[in-house]
Coordinates of C-alpha atoms in Angstrom, one line a residue:
M1 CA 124.0 22.4 -23.9
H2 CA 123.3 24.8 -26.8
R3 CA 119.7 25.2 -25.5
S4 CA 120.7 26.0 -21.9
Q5 CA 119.9 29.2 -20.1
T6 CA 123.6 30.0 -19.9
V7 CA 124.0 29.9 -23.6
R8 CA 120.9 32.1 -24.1
D9 CA 122.2 34.6 -21.6
W10 CA 125.6 34.7 -23.3
L11 CA 124.0 35.3 -26.7
H12 CA 121.7 38.0 -25.3
H13 CA 124.7 40.0 -24.2
R14 CA 126.2 39.8 -27.7
P15 CA 123.5 41.0 -30.0
G16 CA 124.4 40.8 -33.6
R17 CA 127.8 39.3 -32.9
V18 CA 126.9 35.7 -32.7
H19 CA 124.1 33.8 -34.4
L20 CA 122.9 30.5 -33.2
E21 CA 121.9 28.3 -36.1
R22 CA 119.4 25.6 -35.2
L23 CA 120.0 22.3 -37.0
P24 CA 117.9 19.2 -37.1
A25 CA 118.5 16.8 -34.2
Y26 CA 120.6 14.4 -36.4
S27 CA 122.2 16.1 -39.4
P28 CA 125.7 14.8 -39.9
M29 CA 125.8 16.3 -43.5
L30 CA 125.4 19.8 -41.9
N31 CA 128.2 19.3 -39.3
P32 CA 131.7 20.3 -40.4
V33 CA 133.2 18.0 -37.7
E34 CA 131.8 15.0 -39.6
L35 CA 134.1 16.0 -42.5
V36 CA 137.0 15.8 -40.1
W37 CA 136.0 12.3 -38.9
S38 CA 135.6 11.2 -42.6
Q39 CA 139.1 12.5 -43.4
L40 CA 140.6 10.7 -40.4
K41 CA 138.8 7.5 -41.4
R42 CA 140.1 7.7 -45.0
S43 CA 143.7 8.3 -43.8
L44 CA 143.6 5.4 -41.4
K45 CA 141.8 2.8 -43.5
N46 CA 143.6 -0.4 -44.5
R47 CA 146.1 0.0 -41.7
V48 CA 146.7 -2.6 -39.0
F49 CA 147.1 -1.6 -35.4
T50 CA 148.5 -4.1 -33.0
S51 CA 147.6 -2.2 -29.9
L52 CA 145.3 0.6 -28.7
E53 CA 148.4 2.7 -28.1
S54 CA 149.5 2.4 -31.7
L55 CA 146.0 3.3 -32.9
Q56 CA 145.9 6.3 -30.6
A57 CA 149.3 7.5 -31.8
A58 CA 148.2 7.2 -35.4
V59 CA 145.0 9.2 -34.7
L60 CA 146.8 11.9 -32.9
E61 CA 149.4 12.1 -35.7
E62 CA 146.6 12.6 -38.3
V63 CA 144.9 15.2 -36.0
D64 CA 148.2 17.1 -35.8
Y65 CA 148.5 16.9 -39.6
L66 CA 145.0 18.3 -40.0
Q67 CA 145.5 21.1 -37.5
A68 CA 148.5 22.2 -39.5
D69 CA 146.6 22.2 -42.8
H70 CA 144.5 25.4 -42.4
Q71 CA 143.4 25.4 -46.0
R72 CA 141.8 21.9 -45.6
I73 CA 140.0 23.0 -42.5
R74 CA 138.6 26.0 -44.3
C75 CA 137.4 23.8 -47.0
F76 CA 135.4 21.8 -44.5
F77 CA 133.5 25.0 -43.7
R78 CA 133.1 26.0 -47.3
K79 CA 131.4 22.9 -48.4
K80 CA 128.0 23.8 -49.8
E81 CA 126.0 22.0 -47.1
V82 CA 127.8 23.7 -44.2
A83 CA 128.6 27.1 -45.7
F84 CA 126.6 28.9 -43.1
F85 CA 129.9 30.3 -41.6
T86 CA 131.6 33.4 -43.0
D87 CA 135.2 34.4 -43.1

């Protein structure tokens, strides 16, 4: 997707406003969303779910909690390995 002609055209019409950072093909340590998944896994570990619905409800509850915690989300992007974003 990020290598498509559509993305290249979109970037071309926004010179200097958006920078596409090329990352290695597999680089979870450089991807802020991996920190989100890690946080979710830590918050859900050692819990027992008796149905898929209860698991889904718990995951959505944790996602809502994270969405409300703007400071924590900012910290994910300030981690040394992923600090290629600016405020």
